[in-house]
Coordinates of C-alpha atoms in Angstrom, one line a residue:
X3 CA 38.2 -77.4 65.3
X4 CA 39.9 -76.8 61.9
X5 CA 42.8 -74.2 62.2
X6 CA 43.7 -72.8 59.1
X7 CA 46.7 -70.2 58.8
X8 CA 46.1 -68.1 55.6
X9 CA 49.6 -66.3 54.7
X10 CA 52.0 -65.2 52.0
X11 CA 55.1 -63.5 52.2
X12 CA 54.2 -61.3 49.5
X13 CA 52.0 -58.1 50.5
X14 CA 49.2 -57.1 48.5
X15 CA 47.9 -60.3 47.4
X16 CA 44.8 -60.7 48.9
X17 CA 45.4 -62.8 51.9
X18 CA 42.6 -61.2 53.7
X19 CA 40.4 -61.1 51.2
X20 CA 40.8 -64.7 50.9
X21 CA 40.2 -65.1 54.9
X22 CA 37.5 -62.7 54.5
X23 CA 36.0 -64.7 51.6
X24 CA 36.6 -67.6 53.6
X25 CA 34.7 -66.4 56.3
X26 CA 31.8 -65.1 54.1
X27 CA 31.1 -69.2 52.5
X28 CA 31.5 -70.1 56.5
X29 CA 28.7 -68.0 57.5
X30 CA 26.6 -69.1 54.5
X31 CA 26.8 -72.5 55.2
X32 CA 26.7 -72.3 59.4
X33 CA 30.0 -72.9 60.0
X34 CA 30.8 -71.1 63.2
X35 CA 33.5 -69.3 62.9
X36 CA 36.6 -67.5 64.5
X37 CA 39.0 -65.0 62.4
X38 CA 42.0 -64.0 64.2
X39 CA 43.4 -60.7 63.0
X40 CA 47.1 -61.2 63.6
X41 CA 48.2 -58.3 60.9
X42 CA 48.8 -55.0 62.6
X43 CA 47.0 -53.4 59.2
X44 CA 44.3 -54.5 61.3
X45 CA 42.5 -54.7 58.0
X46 CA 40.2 -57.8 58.5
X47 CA 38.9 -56.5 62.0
X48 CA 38.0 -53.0 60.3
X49 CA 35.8 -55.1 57.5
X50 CA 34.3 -57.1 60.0
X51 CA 33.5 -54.7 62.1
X52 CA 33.3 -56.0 65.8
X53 CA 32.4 -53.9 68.9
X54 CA 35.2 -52.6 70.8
X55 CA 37.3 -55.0 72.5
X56 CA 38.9 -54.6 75.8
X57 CA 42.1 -56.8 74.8
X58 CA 43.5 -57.6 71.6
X59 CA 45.4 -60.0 69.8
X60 CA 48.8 -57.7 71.0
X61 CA 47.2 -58.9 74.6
X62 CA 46.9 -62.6 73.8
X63 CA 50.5 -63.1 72.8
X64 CA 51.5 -61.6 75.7
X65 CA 49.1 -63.2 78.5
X66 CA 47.4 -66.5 76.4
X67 CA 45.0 -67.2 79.8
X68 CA 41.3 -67.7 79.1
X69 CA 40.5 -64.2 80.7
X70 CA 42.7 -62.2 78.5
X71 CA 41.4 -64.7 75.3
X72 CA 37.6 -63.7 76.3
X73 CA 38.0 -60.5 76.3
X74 CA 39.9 -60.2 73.2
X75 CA 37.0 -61.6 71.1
X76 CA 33.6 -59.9 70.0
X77 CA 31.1 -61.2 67.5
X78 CA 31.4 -59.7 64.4
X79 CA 28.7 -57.5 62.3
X80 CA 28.5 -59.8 59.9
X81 CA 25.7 -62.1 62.0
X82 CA 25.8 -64.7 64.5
X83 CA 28.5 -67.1 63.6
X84 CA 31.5 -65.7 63.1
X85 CA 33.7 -64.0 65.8
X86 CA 37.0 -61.7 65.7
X87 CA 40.0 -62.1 67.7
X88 CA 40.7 -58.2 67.5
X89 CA 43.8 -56.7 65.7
X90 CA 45.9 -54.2 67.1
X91 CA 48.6 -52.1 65.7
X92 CA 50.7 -52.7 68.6
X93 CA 50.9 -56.1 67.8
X94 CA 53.7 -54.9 64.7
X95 CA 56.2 -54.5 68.2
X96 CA 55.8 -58.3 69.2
X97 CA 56.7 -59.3 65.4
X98 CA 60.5 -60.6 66.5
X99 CA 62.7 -62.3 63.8
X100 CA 63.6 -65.4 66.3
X101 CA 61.3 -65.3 69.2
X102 CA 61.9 -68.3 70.2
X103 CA 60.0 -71.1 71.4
X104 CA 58.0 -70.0 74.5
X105 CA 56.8 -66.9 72.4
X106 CA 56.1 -69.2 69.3
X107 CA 53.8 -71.4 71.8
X108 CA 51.7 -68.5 73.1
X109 CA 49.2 -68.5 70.4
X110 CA 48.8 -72.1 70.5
X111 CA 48.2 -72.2 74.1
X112 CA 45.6 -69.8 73.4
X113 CA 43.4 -71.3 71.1
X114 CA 43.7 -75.0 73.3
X115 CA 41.6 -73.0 75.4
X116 CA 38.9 -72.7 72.9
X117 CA 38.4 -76.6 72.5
X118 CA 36.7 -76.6 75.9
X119 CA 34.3 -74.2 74.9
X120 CA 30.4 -75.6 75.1
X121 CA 30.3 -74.9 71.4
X122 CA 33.6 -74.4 69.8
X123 CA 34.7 -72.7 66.8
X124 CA 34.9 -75.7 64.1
X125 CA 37.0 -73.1 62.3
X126 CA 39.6 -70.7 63.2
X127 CA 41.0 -68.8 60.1
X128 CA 44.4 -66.7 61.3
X129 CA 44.9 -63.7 59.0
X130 CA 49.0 -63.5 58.8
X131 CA 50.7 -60.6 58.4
X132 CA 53.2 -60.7 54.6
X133 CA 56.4 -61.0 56.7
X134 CA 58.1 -64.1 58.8
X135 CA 58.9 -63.1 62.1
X136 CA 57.1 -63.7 65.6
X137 CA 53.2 -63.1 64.3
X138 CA 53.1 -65.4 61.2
X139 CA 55.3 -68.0 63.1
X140 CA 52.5 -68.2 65.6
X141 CA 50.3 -68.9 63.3
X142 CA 51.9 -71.6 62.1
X143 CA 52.4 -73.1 65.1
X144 CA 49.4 -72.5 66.5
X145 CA 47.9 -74.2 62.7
X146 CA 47.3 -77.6 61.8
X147 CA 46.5 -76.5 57.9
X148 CA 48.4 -73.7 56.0
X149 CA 46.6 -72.1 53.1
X150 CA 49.6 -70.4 50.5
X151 CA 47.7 -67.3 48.8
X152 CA 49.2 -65.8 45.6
X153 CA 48.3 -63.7 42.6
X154 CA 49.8 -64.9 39.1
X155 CA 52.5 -62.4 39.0
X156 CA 56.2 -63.0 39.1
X157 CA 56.8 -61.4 42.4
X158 CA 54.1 -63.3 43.8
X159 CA 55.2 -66.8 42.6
X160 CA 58.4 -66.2 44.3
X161 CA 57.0 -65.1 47.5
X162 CA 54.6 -68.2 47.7
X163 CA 57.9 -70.1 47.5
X164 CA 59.0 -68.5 50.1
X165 CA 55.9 -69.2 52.2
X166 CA 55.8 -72.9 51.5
X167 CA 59.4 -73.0 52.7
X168 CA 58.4 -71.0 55.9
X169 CA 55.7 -73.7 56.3
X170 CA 58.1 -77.0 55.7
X171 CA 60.7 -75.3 58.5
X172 CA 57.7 -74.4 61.1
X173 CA 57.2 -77.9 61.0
X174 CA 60.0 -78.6 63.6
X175 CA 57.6 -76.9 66.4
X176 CA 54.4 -78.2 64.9
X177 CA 54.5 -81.6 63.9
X178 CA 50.6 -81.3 62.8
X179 CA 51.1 -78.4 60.0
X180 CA 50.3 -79.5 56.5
X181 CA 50.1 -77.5 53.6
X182 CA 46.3 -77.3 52.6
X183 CA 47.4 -75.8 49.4
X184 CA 47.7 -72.6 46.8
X185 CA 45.0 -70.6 46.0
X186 CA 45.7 -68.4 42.7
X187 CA 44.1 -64.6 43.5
X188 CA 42.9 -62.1 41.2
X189 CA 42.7 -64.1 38.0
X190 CA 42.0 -63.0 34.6
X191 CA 40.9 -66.1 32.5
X192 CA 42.0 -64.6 29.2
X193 CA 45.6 -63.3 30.5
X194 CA 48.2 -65.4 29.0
X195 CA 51.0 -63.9 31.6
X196 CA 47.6 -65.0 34.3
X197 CA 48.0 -68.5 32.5
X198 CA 51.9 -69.1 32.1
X199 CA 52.1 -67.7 36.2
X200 CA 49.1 -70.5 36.9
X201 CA 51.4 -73.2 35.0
X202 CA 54.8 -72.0 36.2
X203 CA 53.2 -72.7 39.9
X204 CA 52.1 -76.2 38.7
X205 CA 54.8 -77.0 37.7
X206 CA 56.3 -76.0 40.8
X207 CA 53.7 -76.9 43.3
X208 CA 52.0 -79.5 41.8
X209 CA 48.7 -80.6 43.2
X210 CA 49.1 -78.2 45.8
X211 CA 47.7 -75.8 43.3
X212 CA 44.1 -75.1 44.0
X213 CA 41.5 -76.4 41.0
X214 CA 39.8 -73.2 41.8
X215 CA 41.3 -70.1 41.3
X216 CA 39.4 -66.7 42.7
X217 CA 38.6 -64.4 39.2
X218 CA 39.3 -61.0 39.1
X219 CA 35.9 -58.6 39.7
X220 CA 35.5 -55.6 41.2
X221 CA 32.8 -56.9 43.6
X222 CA 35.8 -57.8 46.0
X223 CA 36.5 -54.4 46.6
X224 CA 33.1 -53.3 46.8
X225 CA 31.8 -56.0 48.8
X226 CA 34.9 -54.9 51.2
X227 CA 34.1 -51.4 51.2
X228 CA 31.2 -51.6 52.7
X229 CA 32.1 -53.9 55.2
X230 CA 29.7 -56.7 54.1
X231 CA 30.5 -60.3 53.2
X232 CA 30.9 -61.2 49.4
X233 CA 27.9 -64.0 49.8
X234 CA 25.7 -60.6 50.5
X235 CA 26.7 -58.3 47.7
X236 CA 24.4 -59.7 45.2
X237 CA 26.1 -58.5 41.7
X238 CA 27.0 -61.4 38.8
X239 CA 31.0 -60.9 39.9
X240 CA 30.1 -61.5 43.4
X241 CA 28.0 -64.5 42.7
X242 CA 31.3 -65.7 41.0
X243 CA 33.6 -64.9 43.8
X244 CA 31.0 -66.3 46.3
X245 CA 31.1 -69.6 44.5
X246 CA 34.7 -69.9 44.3
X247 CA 35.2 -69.3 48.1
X248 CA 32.5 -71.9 48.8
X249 CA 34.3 -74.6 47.0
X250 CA 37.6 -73.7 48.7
X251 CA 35.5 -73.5 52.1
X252 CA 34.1 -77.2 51.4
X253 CA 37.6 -78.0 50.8
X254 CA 38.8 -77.4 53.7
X255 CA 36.5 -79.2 55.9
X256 CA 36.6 -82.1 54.0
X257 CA 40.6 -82.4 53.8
X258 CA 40.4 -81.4 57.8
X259 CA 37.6 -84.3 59.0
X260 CA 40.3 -86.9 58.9
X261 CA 43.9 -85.8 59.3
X262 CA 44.9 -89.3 57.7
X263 CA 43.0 -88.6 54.1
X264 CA 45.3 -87.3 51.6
X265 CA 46.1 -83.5 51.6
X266 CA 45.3 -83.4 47.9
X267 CA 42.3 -84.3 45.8
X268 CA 40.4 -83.0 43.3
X269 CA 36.7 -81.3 43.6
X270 CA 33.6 -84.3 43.3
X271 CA 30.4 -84.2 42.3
X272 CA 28.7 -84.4 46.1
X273 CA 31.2 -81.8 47.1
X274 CA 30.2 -78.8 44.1
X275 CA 26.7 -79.4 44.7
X276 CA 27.4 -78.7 48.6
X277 CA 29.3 -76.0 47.8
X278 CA 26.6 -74.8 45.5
X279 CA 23.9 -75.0 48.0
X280 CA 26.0 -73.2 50.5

């Protein structure tokens, strides 16, 4: 099972869409799939639209046992294969500064449950909130990959800084945690502010930086508003976007088959074409 915390500590960058995105290549390809909602926008559960839950993920962190885990999942309306851990506004109350370590371990205990399962999840994508306190922490510890999401701003650089630091410190209650890297959001290809931000994070980050960014199109938002996955929206931009998320999606699994492979590497030939086919 390939636990993936998507974050930044920057709001309005497109972390879920990236989850969401995420999600969409999963599906395509037949991955199955958990998303954990652990923002209290809630704003992932509303798009995938799961039936009505009788926990949620404010229940989870307080109980983690398998009955309160159960019922805080439904399948989602995208199609068989990927599943929500519910959201809930209440959840914004649980979101301490220094919860310490008990609290921090809930989440974690949580999804050890799901690795018994007759057919686990071989990914679990947690949807972080854009702030460092209890709910992202959990993530993190709960994470054995961290994906950094940012747009090519100056605000935004700064606040993937911050979220790689978050990351390196977590690593005291999570031994496992890697960065799997920086995605660059909402790119415009002829920007030169969109270019100097993309080199002024390389320069930074390194190979950490993504080769694929995810371009700017309105199909995102479209695609979004209408509750449907980006693979199923059928426009030129969305065939863009679609391709984008399956190569991060086939980048994933392949850094997370063997925890001893290097973090970083760049896109091959077999891996496009599987990300193609997707």
């Amino acid at each position: 099972m390939h636990t993936v915390a998507v974050l930044s500590l920057k709001g309005g960058v497109g972390k879920t869409t990236v989850a969401l995105g995420l999600a969409s290549a999963a599906l395509r390809r037949g991955v199955r799939t958990l998303v954990i909602d652990l923002d209290p926008q809630c704003n992932a559960t509303s798009t995938l639209e799961p039936d009505d839950t009788e926990a949620s993920i404010y229940d989870v962190l307080q109980d983690p046992s398998e009955d309160t885990l159960r019922k805080a999942i439904a399948p989602s309306a995208w199609g068989d294969g990927v599943d929500v851990l519910a959201g809930s506004e209440d959840a914004e109350s649980l979101n301490h500064p220094d919860p310490g370590e008990t609290r921090l371990g809930r989440l974690r205990e949580a999804l050890r449950l799901l690795r018994d399962d007759e057919e686990p999840y071989q990914l679990v994508l947690l949807d972080c909130p854009p702030s460092l306190g209890q709910l992202t922490r959990s993530a993190l510890v709960a994470a054995d990959r961290a994906l950094l999401v940012t747009e090519p701003t100056m605000f935004a650089v700064a606040g993937v800084q911050r979220a790689f630091e978050a990351v390196q410190a977590e690593r005291e209650h999570n031994e496992e945690l890697q960065p799997l890297g920086v995605v660059v959001n909402r790119v415009r290809p002829r920007s030169h502010e969109h270019q100097f931000r993309i080199d002024e994070l390389r320069d930074i980050f390194g190979p950490l930086v993504m080769p694929v960014a995810l371009p700017d199109r309105l199909a995102v938002q479209q695609a979004q508003g209408a509750c449907m996955p980006i693979h199923e929206w059928g426009t030129p931009g969305a065939r863009e976007v679609a391709l984008a998320f399956n190569l991060l999606l086939a980048r994933i699994l392949r850094i997370s088959r063997s925890r001893r492979r290097a973090v970083h590497h760049d896109f091959d030939d077999q891996e496009i074409e599987e990300a193609v086919d997707a």
